Amino acid sequence: MFEIREKPSMVERAMLVSICLPGDNVHEKQAMLDELEDLVSNLGIGIVRKELVRTRDVHAKFLCGTGKAEEVRMAAIAAEADCVVFDNMLAPSQQREWERLIDVCVIDREEIILDIFAKRARTREATMQVELARMQYSLPRMARMWAHLDRQGGGSGGGKGGGGASRGEGEKQIEVDRRLARARIESIQKDLEEVRKQRSTQRKERERQGVPTAAIVGYTNAGKSSLLRLVAEADVLAQNILFATLDTTTRKIELPDGQPLLLTDTVGFIRNLPHRLVETFKSTLEEAVLADFLIQVVDASDPEALRHFETTLEVLAELGAADKPMVAVFNKTDLIPDEERASVIETLTAAVGIPVVPMSVVREQGADSLMNACVDMLSHRVVSRTYRIPLSRSDIIAAMHRDGKVVSTEYDGNDALVTATLPKSFAQKIASYAEPGGEH
């Protein structure tokens, strides 16, 4: 068929390669090669060797020159690798050239990420989004998938002349598969458009109710789902693996000032996240675009924490959400050595330039500070003051308890003096009952 091949059942020993092009930062390329090791390991493939290949010029055929390419081939043979994984994004023609040269399966970073997403997808929406991205990736690579039929030599003869077919079997199969793939892509896109409409309807209902929203964003495996589990006491999947969450999960919580808040977990980001994944997951990631503010979770114990923070900002910019109000949660502080913790947090805080909450979700430390930070983020939405409500208007008093946080209630004859923190929209409706000078 025309799906990406199932690598884990085909290969066991992978050599990882990163081609360092002119202008690339060597330190960052090495960090990404280490990150690729985590990605490949998540597919159950063993790593037998890692190579950082530096090149002075960009070459169309292999990215690097033929001499460097030959060195990669020899290294793969020496390591007895049955697969070579490139951290670079390879064009279909480059992938074919590398496979001809090395004679083993060649995969790039995008294909690895797509395979991980395919393993993690649980809901119908996530499955469709991943399938769409995989189809779009596979479409220009179909010649590579069926080349073996043409190499077997000619088509089947017809009639007494025994003449071969004018085109190879592989070429015929490619045309069939391309038609099927394009039809499937169109079908999935229509289904996802229906999902987007449903999400839009749900959001409009939330907006009608006036409940503020916050989206939890951040680098993959920073602890986003674990954070939602902690603060919302939610039954949310939280695992110490890359891209454990591909689906949004929304939970309603109450902040210390009585405001309700809808918290939404989102898919994790990663450096060089394929653009097609950002596009296909747009309906899911729109939760971040439309939220009132963002909570970016950062693994503060990771040496690359600041780069991960910046990567998240880059993806948010691609989504049009770069200017959203944001609070940073520096998670996993328990993994930082005691003698370094204060210095690390101080350095990161100075670098990010937004409100910061240090936390250890696994130790349940810092949740109260985060809730107070959320109150600050929404301070413009509420009013705290005292109201004189006639006891005959018990409906208003009940609504104040339901929609806000009542701090105190005193009685003065036939009136109740109610001090409360209320949403501005509600406070405006009962402004005529406000006590003069009763604002807090």
Tab-separated table of C-alpha atoms in Angstrom:
chain	number	residue	atom	x	y	z
A	1	MET	CA	0.000	0.000	0.000
A	2	PHE	CA	1.117	3.655	0.141
A	3	GLU	CA	1.738	4.054	3.876
A	4	ILE	CA	5.129	4.756	5.408
A	5	ARG	CA	6.910	1.505	6.183
A	6	GLU	CA	6.743	0.121	9.715
A	7	LYS	CA	10.371	0.561	10.712
A	8	PRO	CA	10.380	-1.093	14.166
A	9	SER	CA	9.516	-4.503	12.698
A	10	MET	CA	12.069	-4.106	9.903
A	11	VAL	CA	15.147	-2.661	11.579
A	12	GLU	CA	16.949	-3.142	14.866
A	13	ARG	CA	20.312	-1.361	14.529
A	14	ALA	CA	20.279	2.310	13.552
A	15	MET	CA	23.156	4.674	12.872
A	16	LEU	CA	22.243	8.320	13.455
A	17	VAL	CA	23.697	11.030	11.215
A	18	SER	CA	23.511	14.812	11.403
A	19	ILE	CA	24.984	16.830	8.555
A	20	CYS	CA	26.270	20.143	9.894
A	21	LEU	CA	25.764	22.649	7.083
A	22	PRO	CA	27.472	26.043	6.707
A	23	GLY	CA	26.039	28.441	9.293
A	24	ASP	CA	24.766	25.685	11.609
A	25	ASN	CA	25.594	25.880	15.307
A	26	VAL	CA	27.691	22.799	16.105
A	27	HIS	CA	26.589	22.675	19.760
A	28	GLU	CA	22.922	22.811	18.777
A	29	LYS	CA	23.390	20.179	16.057
A	30	GLN	CA	24.967	17.859	18.641
A	31	ALA	CA	22.084	18.500	21.055
A	32	MET	CA	19.591	17.692	18.307
A	33	LEU	CA	21.489	14.501	17.467
A	34	ASP	CA	21.149	13.486	21.128
A	35	GLU	CA	17.454	14.343	20.927
A	36	LEU	CA	17.152	12.194	17.789
A	37	GLU	CA	18.552	9.310	19.820
A	38	ASP	CA	15.612	9.683	22.229
A	39	LEU	CA	13.155	9.845	19.332
A	40	VAL	CA	14.498	6.704	17.638
A	41	SER	CA	14.696	4.832	20.945
A	42	ASN	CA	10.997	5.596	21.476
A	43	LEU	CA	10.330	3.441	18.401
A	44	GLY	CA	12.173	0.499	19.949
A	45	ILE	CA	15.158	0.741	17.592
A	46	GLY	CA	18.667	0.274	18.988
A	47	ILE	CA	21.346	2.909	18.361
A	48	VAL	CA	24.712	1.520	17.208
A	49	ARG	CA	26.502	4.744	16.234
A	50	LYS	CA	26.126	8.540	16.012
A	51	GLU	CA	27.938	10.682	13.441
A	52	LEU	CA	28.117	14.481	13.168
A	53	VAL	CA	29.245	15.208	9.593
A	54	ARG	CA	30.557	18.700	8.845
A	55	THR	CA	30.493	20.021	5.289
A	56	ARG	CA	31.715	23.309	3.818
A	57	ASP	CA	29.122	23.394	1.038
A	58	VAL	CA	25.551	22.213	0.480
A	59	HIS	CA	25.312	19.515	-2.201
A	60	ALA	CA	22.019	18.666	-3.888
A	61	LYS	CA	22.638	14.914	-4.117
A	62	PHE	CA	23.546	13.981	-0.521
A	63	LEU	CA	23.526	17.390	1.274
A	64	CYS	CA	27.243	16.723	1.800
A	65	GLY	CA	29.869	15.918	-0.851
A	66	THR	CA	30.427	12.429	-2.264
A	67	GLY	CA	33.578	11.972	-0.184
A	68	LYS	CA	31.722	12.603	3.082
A	69	ALA	CA	28.860	10.417	1.847
A	70	GLU	CA	31.297	7.558	1.283
A	71	GLU	CA	32.592	8.000	4.854
A	72	VAL	CA	29.016	7.677	6.135
A	73	ARG	CA	28.546	4.504	4.065
A	74	MET	CA	31.724	2.941	5.474
A	75	ALA	CA	30.736	3.894	9.036
A	76	ALA	CA	27.326	2.258	8.572
A	77	ILE	CA	28.962	-0.933	7.288
A	78	ALA	CA	31.441	-0.974	10.186
A	79	ALA	CA	28.612	-0.526	12.707
A	80	GLU	CA	26.557	-3.261	10.978
A	81	ALA	CA	23.631	-0.838	10.858
A	82	ASP	CA	20.488	-1.968	9.070
A	83	CYS	CA	19.097	1.559	9.065
A	84	VAL	CA	20.538	5.089	8.825
A	85	VAL	CA	18.517	7.911	10.392
A	86	PHE	CA	19.304	11.496	9.400
A	87	ASP	CA	18.540	14.370	11.741
A	88	ASN	CA	18.239	16.553	8.648
A	89	MET	CA	15.027	16.733	6.637
A	90	LEU	CA	15.827	14.903	3.387
A	91	ALA	CA	14.210	15.604	0.040
A	92	PRO	CA	12.715	12.476	-1.615
A	93	SER	CA	15.529	12.448	-4.199
A	94	GLN	CA	18.192	12.659	-1.465
A	95	GLN	CA	16.572	9.797	0.416
A	96	ARG	CA	16.678	7.663	-2.742
A	97	GLU	CA	20.338	8.546	-3.411
A	98	TRP	CA	21.374	7.623	0.130
A	99	GLU	CA	19.553	4.277	-0.082
A	100	ARG	CA	21.253	3.486	-3.389
A	101	LEU	CA	24.640	4.319	-1.862
A	102	ILE	CA	24.330	2.571	1.509
A	103	ASP	CA	21.878	-0.179	0.483
A	104	VAL	CA	19.955	-0.022	3.783
A	105	CYS	CA	16.769	1.722	4.883
A	106	VAL	CA	17.278	5.517	5.148
A	107	ILE	CA	14.943	7.607	7.300
A	108	ASP	CA	14.904	11.301	8.165
A	109	ARG	CA	13.833	13.167	11.305
A	110	GLU	CA	10.365	13.946	9.977
A	111	GLU	CA	9.596	10.290	9.259
A	112	ILE	CA	10.663	9.328	12.792
A	113	ILE	CA	8.395	11.970	14.341
A	114	LEU	CA	5.492	10.881	12.127
A	115	ASP	CA	5.967	7.271	13.233
A	116	ILE	CA	5.960	8.278	16.912
A	117	PHE	CA	2.799	10.311	16.401
A	118	ALA	CA	1.190	7.296	14.722
A	119	LYS	CA	1.989	5.137	17.770
A	120	ARG	CA	0.584	7.724	20.213
A	121	ALA	CA	-2.672	8.611	18.428
A	122	ARG	CA	-5.658	7.393	20.437
A	123	THR	CA	-8.738	9.356	19.397
A	124	ARG	CA	-10.334	9.424	15.956
A	125	GLU	CA	-9.282	13.052	15.444
A	126	ALA	CA	-5.635	12.422	16.340
A	127	THR	CA	-5.557	9.314	14.152
A	128	MET	CA	-6.912	11.267	11.178
A	129	GLN	CA	-4.461	14.120	11.727
A	130	VAL	CA	-1.493	11.751	11.833
A	131	GLU	CA	-2.706	9.771	8.822
A	132	LEU	CA	-3.043	12.978	6.815
A	133	ALA	CA	0.509	14.051	7.651
A	134	ARG	CA	1.879	10.593	6.814
A	135	MET	CA	0.021	10.534	3.487
A	136	GLN	CA	1.352	13.959	2.542
A	137	TYR	CA	4.872	12.850	3.458
A	138	SER	CA	4.569	9.571	1.524
A	139	LEU	CA	3.102	10.975	-1.696
A	140	PRO	CA	6.357	12.300	-3.246
A	141	ARG	CA	8.248	9.195	-2.049
A	142	MET	CA	6.190	6.528	-3.784
A	143	ALA	CA	8.768	5.980	-6.520
A	144	ARG	CA	11.154	4.789	-3.805
A	145	MET	CA	8.587	2.370	-2.384
A	146	TRP	CA	7.903	0.502	-5.640
A	147	ALA	CA	11.309	0.708	-7.332
A	148	HIS	CA	11.944	-2.980	-6.600
A	149	LEU	CA	9.263	-4.029	-9.120
A	150	ASP	CA	11.044	-2.240	-11.964
A	151	ARG	CA	14.424	-3.660	-10.909
A	152	GLN	CA	13.019	-7.178	-11.370
A	153	GLY	CA	13.082	-6.493	-15.119
A	154	GLY	CA	10.314	-5.562	-17.527
A	155	GLY	CA	6.610	-6.161	-17.397
A	156	SER	CA	4.807	-9.394	-18.146
A	157	GLY	CA	4.820	-10.236	-21.861
A	158	GLY	CA	1.640	-10.337	-23.894
A	159	GLY	CA	0.716	-12.469	-26.930
A	160	LYS	CA	3.015	-14.570	-29.127
A	161	GLY	CA	5.540	-11.820	-29.524
A	162	GLY	CA	6.282	-11.897	-25.823
A	163	GLY	CA	6.972	-8.161	-25.938
A	164	GLY	CA	7.456	-6.418	-22.583
A	165	ALA	CA	5.037	-3.836	-21.247
A	166	SER	CA	5.769	-0.256	-22.231
A	167	ARG	CA	6.040	0.740	-18.593
A	168	GLY	CA	7.373	-1.109	-15.556
A	169	GLU	CA	5.055	-2.670	-12.984
A	170	GLY	CA	6.439	-0.285	-10.389
A	171	GLU	CA	5.457	2.764	-12.416
A	172	LYS	CA	1.913	1.427	-12.866
A	173	GLN	CA	1.596	0.732	-9.146
A	174	ILE	CA	2.853	4.226	-8.299
A	175	GLU	CA	0.113	5.795	-10.436
A	176	VAL	CA	-2.563	3.668	-8.750
A	177	ASP	CA	-1.249	4.478	-5.289
A	178	ARG	CA	-1.003	8.192	-6.013
A	179	ARG	CA	-4.649	8.296	-7.062
A	180	LEU	CA	-5.658	6.381	-3.935
A	181	ALA	CA	-3.500	8.592	-1.708
A	182	ARG	CA	-4.873	11.845	-3.132
A	183	ALA	CA	-8.431	10.598	-2.707
A	184	ARG	CA	-7.730	9.580	0.887
A	185	ILE	CA	-6.062	12.941	1.650
A	186	GLU	CA	-9.115	14.774	0.321
A	187	SER	CA	-11.430	12.561	2.393
A	188	ILE	CA	-9.464	13.120	5.619
A	189	GLN	CA	-9.317	16.872	5.040
A	190	LYS	CA	-13.119	16.975	4.738
A	191	ASP	CA	-13.530	14.953	7.943
A	192	LEU	CA	-11.098	17.213	9.813
A	193	GLU	CA	-12.971	20.285	8.608
A	194	GLU	CA	-16.090	18.861	10.269
A	195	VAL	CA	-14.098	18.381	13.477
A	196	ARG	CA	-12.941	22.010	13.306
A	197	LYS	CA	-16.563	23.145	12.966
A	198	GLN	CA	-17.516	21.093	16.033
A	199	ARG	CA	-14.644	22.632	18.008
A	200	SER	CA	-15.711	26.092	16.907
A	201	THR	CA	-19.256	25.435	18.141
A	202	GLN	CA	-17.928	24.223	21.500
A	203	ARG	CA	-15.731	27.307	21.865
A	204	LYS	CA	-18.628	29.655	21.087
A	205	GLU	CA	-20.646	27.980	23.845
A	206	ARG	CA	-17.763	28.459	26.302
A	207	GLU	CA	-17.448	32.101	25.250
A	208	ARG	CA	-21.192	32.567	25.783
A	209	GLN	CA	-20.772	31.277	29.328
A	210	GLY	CA	-17.921	33.734	29.866
A	211	VAL	CA	-15.510	31.193	31.379
A	212	PRO	CA	-11.840	32.157	30.778
A	213	THR	CA	-9.473	29.621	29.229
A	214	ALA	CA	-5.779	28.807	29.558
A	215	ALA	CA	-3.791	26.457	27.326
A	216	ILE	CA	-0.875	24.424	28.684
A	217	VAL	CA	1.908	24.430	26.092
A	218	GLY	CA	5.566	23.482	26.000
A	219	TYR	CA	8.266	21.166	24.752
A	220	THR	CA	7.506	17.465	24.580
A	221	ASN	CA	7.901	15.571	27.867
A	222	ALA	CA	8.143	18.757	29.972
A	223	GLY	CA	5.290	17.584	32.213
A	224	LYS	CA	2.203	19.298	30.748
A	225	SER	CA	-0.232	16.430	31.293
A	226	SER	CA	1.173	15.783	34.771
A	227	LEU	CA	0.555	19.436	35.609
A	228	LEU	CA	-3.078	19.173	34.496
A	229	ARG	CA	-3.491	16.021	36.579
A	230	LEU	CA	-2.168	17.843	39.637
A	231	VAL	CA	-4.068	21.127	39.514
A	232	ALA	CA	-7.335	19.747	38.126
A	233	GLU	CA	-7.231	16.332	39.823
A	234	ALA	CA	-7.891	15.033	36.321
A	235	ASP	CA	-7.640	11.495	35.008
A	236	VAL	CA	-5.239	12.451	32.211
A	237	LEU	CA	-2.625	10.196	30.622
A	238	ALA	CA	0.792	11.320	31.865
A	239	GLN	CA	3.838	9.281	30.877
A	240	ASN	CA	7.566	9.925	30.791
A	241	ILE	CA	7.743	9.427	27.026
A	242	LEU	CA	7.925	11.769	24.053
A	243	PHE	CA	4.585	12.935	22.623
A	244	ALA	CA	2.432	11.000	25.118
A	245	THR	CA	-0.359	13.532	24.453
A	246	LEU	CA	-1.691	14.189	20.949
A	247	ASP	CA	-5.251	15.091	21.949
A	248	THR	CA	-6.510	18.105	23.845
A	249	THR	CA	-7.960	17.513	27.302
A	250	THR	CA	-9.918	20.315	28.986
A	251	ARG	CA	-10.775	20.481	32.695
A	252	LYS	CA	-12.579	23.152	34.716
A	253	ILE	CA	-10.939	24.372	37.918
A	254	GLU	CA	-11.689	27.087	40.481
A	255	LEU	CA	-9.053	29.724	41.203
A	256	PRO	CA	-8.397	31.127	44.705
A	257	ASP	CA	-10.520	34.223	43.944
A	258	GLY	CA	-13.454	32.029	42.951
A	259	GLN	CA	-13.098	32.445	39.205
A	260	PRO	CA	-13.662	29.348	37.091
A	261	LEU	CA	-10.922	28.523	34.585
A	262	LEU	CA	-10.863	26.020	31.743
A	263	LEU	CA	-7.405	24.415	31.476
A	264	THR	CA	-6.487	22.663	28.221
A	265	ASP	CA	-3.526	20.337	27.685
A	266	THR	CA	-2.007	20.409	24.176
A	267	VAL	CA	0.403	18.411	22.007
A	268	GLY	CA	4.088	18.927	22.826
A	269	PHE	CA	6.487	20.805	20.573
A	270	ILE	CA	9.990	19.877	19.450
A	271	ARG	CA	12.803	21.496	17.478
A	272	ASN	CA	12.235	21.276	13.726
A	273	LEU	CA	8.655	20.122	14.241
A	274	PRO	CA	7.552	19.317	10.668
A	275	HIS	CA	5.414	22.125	9.279
A	276	ARG	CA	2.910	19.599	7.927
A	277	LEU	CA	2.276	18.432	11.524
A	278	VAL	CA	1.639	21.998	12.660
A	279	GLU	CA	-0.825	22.330	9.784
A	280	THR	CA	-2.615	19.011	10.284
A	281	PHE	CA	-2.861	19.522	14.066
A	282	LYS	CA	-4.073	23.100	13.639
A	283	SER	CA	-7.576	22.310	14.938
A	284	THR	CA	-5.989	20.938	18.116
A	285	LEU	CA	-3.410	23.706	18.466
A	286	GLU	CA	-6.075	26.385	17.971
A	287	GLU	CA	-6.829	25.902	21.673
A	288	ALA	CA	-3.581	27.775	22.326
A	289	VAL	CA	-4.386	30.498	19.794
A	290	LEU	CA	-7.822	31.218	21.274
A	291	ALA	CA	-6.976	30.884	24.984
A	292	ASP	CA	-7.018	33.950	27.242
A	293	PHE	CA	-3.478	33.140	28.343
A	294	LEU	CA	-0.857	30.398	28.084
A	295	ILE	CA	0.996	28.323	30.667
A	296	GLN	CA	4.316	27.236	29.175
A	297	VAL	CA	5.806	24.245	30.989
A	298	VAL	CA	9.596	23.965	30.825
A	299	ASP	CA	11.772	21.118	32.103
A	300	ALA	CA	14.106	23.287	34.186
A	301	SER	CA	16.445	20.350	34.800
A	302	ASP	CA	17.259	20.000	31.086
A	303	PRO	CA	20.471	21.774	29.983
A	304	GLU	CA	18.555	22.781	26.831
A	305	ALA	CA	15.665	24.313	28.837
A	306	LEU	CA	16.045	27.812	27.407
A	307	ARG	CA	16.266	26.511	23.826
A	308	HIS	CA	13.124	24.455	24.447
A	309	PHE	CA	11.383	27.599	25.705
A	310	GLU	CA	12.408	29.449	22.533
A	311	THR	CA	11.283	26.559	20.305
A	312	THR	CA	7.824	26.717	21.869
A	313	LEU	CA	7.679	30.461	21.192
A	314	GLU	CA	8.656	29.818	17.560
A	315	VAL	CA	5.834	27.303	17.051
A	316	LEU	CA	3.381	29.637	18.802
A	317	ALA	CA	4.474	32.398	16.413
A	318	GLU	CA	3.762	30.080	13.480
A	319	LEU	CA	0.268	29.568	14.914
A	320	GLY	CA	-0.276	33.296	15.457
A	321	ALA	CA	-0.219	33.038	19.259
A	322	ALA	CA	3.168	34.606	20.024
A	323	ASP	CA	1.672	37.690	21.700
A	324	LYS	CA	-0.554	35.815	24.134
A	325	PRO	CA	-0.074	36.621	27.849
A	326	MET	CA	2.012	33.809	29.315
A	327	VAL	CA	3.299	32.429	32.593
A	328	ALA	CA	6.232	29.997	32.626
A	329	VAL	CA	6.240	26.925	34.853
A	330	PHE	CA	9.772	25.713	35.549
A	331	ASN	CA	8.964	22.071	36.249
A	332	LYS	CA	11.154	19.211	37.521
A	333	THR	CA	13.065	21.456	39.924
A	334	ASP	CA	13.485	18.371	42.127
A	335	LEU	CA	15.912	16.996	39.505
A	336	ILE	CA	18.243	19.994	39.810
A	337	PRO	CA	21.015	19.468	42.416
A	338	ASP	CA	20.214	21.358	45.629
A	339	GLU	CA	23.319	23.533	45.421
A	340	GLU	CA	22.503	24.588	41.829
A	341	ARG	CA	18.715	25.004	42.002
A	342	ALA	CA	18.499	28.672	43.003
A	343	SER	CA	21.111	29.714	40.442
A	344	VAL	CA	19.486	27.743	37.595
A	345	ILE	CA	16.032	29.176	38.313
A	346	GLU	CA	17.429	32.710	38.623
A	347	THR	CA	19.239	32.400	35.278
A	348	LEU	CA	16.185	31.019	33.475
A	349	THR	CA	13.885	33.618	35.041
A	350	ALA	CA	16.105	36.454	33.842
A	351	ALA	CA	16.221	34.966	30.335
A	352	VAL	CA	12.492	34.376	29.682
A	353	GLY	CA	11.221	37.805	30.735
A	354	ILE	CA	7.724	36.667	31.813
A	355	PRO	CA	6.158	35.672	35.170
A	356	VAL	CA	7.694	32.427	36.446
A	357	VAL	CA	6.534	29.687	38.822
A	358	PRO	CA	9.112	27.070	39.913
A	359	MET	CA	7.418	23.697	40.429
A	360	SER	CA	7.965	20.032	41.030
A	361	VAL	CA	4.781	18.423	39.791
A	362	VAL	CA	5.906	14.948	40.837
A	363	ARG	CA	6.372	16.218	44.421
A	364	GLU	CA	3.215	18.334	44.217
A	365	GLN	CA	5.169	21.506	44.973
A	366	GLY	CA	4.255	24.915	43.576
A	367	ALA	CA	0.613	24.372	42.592
A	368	ASP	CA	-0.657	27.146	44.910
A	369	SER	CA	1.830	29.598	43.413
A	370	LEU	CA	0.642	28.688	39.912
A	371	MET	CA	-3.001	29.231	40.879
A	372	ASN	CA	-2.142	32.682	42.249
A	373	ALA	CA	-0.275	33.450	39.020
A	374	CYS	CA	-3.413	32.490	37.069
A	375	VAL	CA	-5.431	34.892	39.237
A	376	ASP	CA	-2.975	37.656	38.322
A	377	MET	CA	-3.310	36.767	34.634
A	378	LEU	CA	-7.087	37.249	34.846
A	379	SER	CA	-7.157	40.221	37.228
A	380	HIS	CA	-8.479	42.452	34.440
A	381	ARG	CA	-11.581	40.263	34.168
A	382	VAL	CA	-12.832	40.614	37.757
A	383	VAL	CA	-14.032	43.247	40.215
A	384	SER	CA	-13.769	42.992	44.007
A	385	ARG	CA	-16.199	45.189	45.949
A	386	THR	CA	-19.115	45.308	48.398
A	387	TYR	CA	-22.747	45.293	47.270
A	388	ARG	CA	-25.947	46.122	49.149
A	389	ILE	CA	-28.451	43.512	47.988
A	390	PRO	CA	-32.075	43.507	49.173
A	391	LEU	CA	-32.900	40.221	50.884
A	392	SER	CA	-35.840	39.973	48.488
A	393	ARG	CA	-33.277	39.498	45.670
A	394	SER	CA	-32.015	36.142	46.834
A	395	ASP	CA	-31.539	35.260	43.153
A	396	ILE	CA	-28.730	37.845	42.896
A	397	ILE	CA	-27.075	36.599	46.083
A	398	ALA	CA	-27.257	33.014	44.790
A	399	ALA	CA	-25.727	34.081	41.462
A	400	MET	CA	-22.882	35.852	43.301
A	401	HIS	CA	-22.081	32.584	45.076
A	402	ARG	CA	-22.391	30.615	41.842
A	403	ASP	CA	-20.419	32.851	39.476
A	404	GLY	CA	-17.939	34.517	41.815
A	405	LYS	CA	-16.287	34.221	45.201
A	406	VAL	CA	-18.163	35.665	48.156
A	407	VAL	CA	-15.681	36.876	50.774
A	408	SER	CA	-18.127	37.960	53.478
A	409	THR	CA	-21.812	38.624	54.096
A	410	GLU	CA	-23.255	40.977	56.746
A	411	TYR	CA	-26.864	41.961	57.326
A	412	ASP	CA	-28.274	45.467	57.718
A	413	GLY	CA	-32.032	45.451	58.143
A	414	ASN	CA	-33.606	44.181	54.934
A	415	ASP	CA	-30.293	44.225	53.052
A	416	ALA	CA	-27.287	41.941	52.790
A	417	LEU	CA	-23.854	43.577	52.516
A	418	VAL	CA	-22.007	41.126	50.283
A	419	THR	CA	-18.287	41.528	49.588
A	420	ALA	CA	-17.340	39.448	46.555
A	421	THR	CA	-14.988	39.021	43.626
A	422	LEU	CA	-17.100	38.818	40.473
A	423	PRO	CA	-16.556	38.628	36.722
A	424	LYS	CA	-16.705	42.141	35.252
A	425	SER	CA	-19.600	41.185	32.996
A	426	PHE	CA	-21.669	40.134	36.020
A	427	ALA	CA	-20.505	43.085	38.137
A	428	GLN	CA	-21.756	45.480	35.460
A	429	LYS	CA	-25.227	43.916	35.615
A	430	ILE	CA	-25.530	44.577	39.355
A	431	ALA	CA	-23.583	47.864	39.406
A	432	SER	CA	-26.625	49.709	40.802
A	433	TYR	CA	-26.277	47.692	44.042
A	434	ALA	CA	-22.599	48.604	44.559
A	435	GLU	CA	-21.788	50.361	47.818
A	436	PRO	CA	-20.119	53.781	47.366
A	437	GLY	CA	-16.430	53.409	48.100
A	438	GLY	CA	-16.861	49.670	48.451
A	439	GLU	CA	-14.228	48.702	45.888
A	440	HIS	CA	-11.372	46.508	47.179
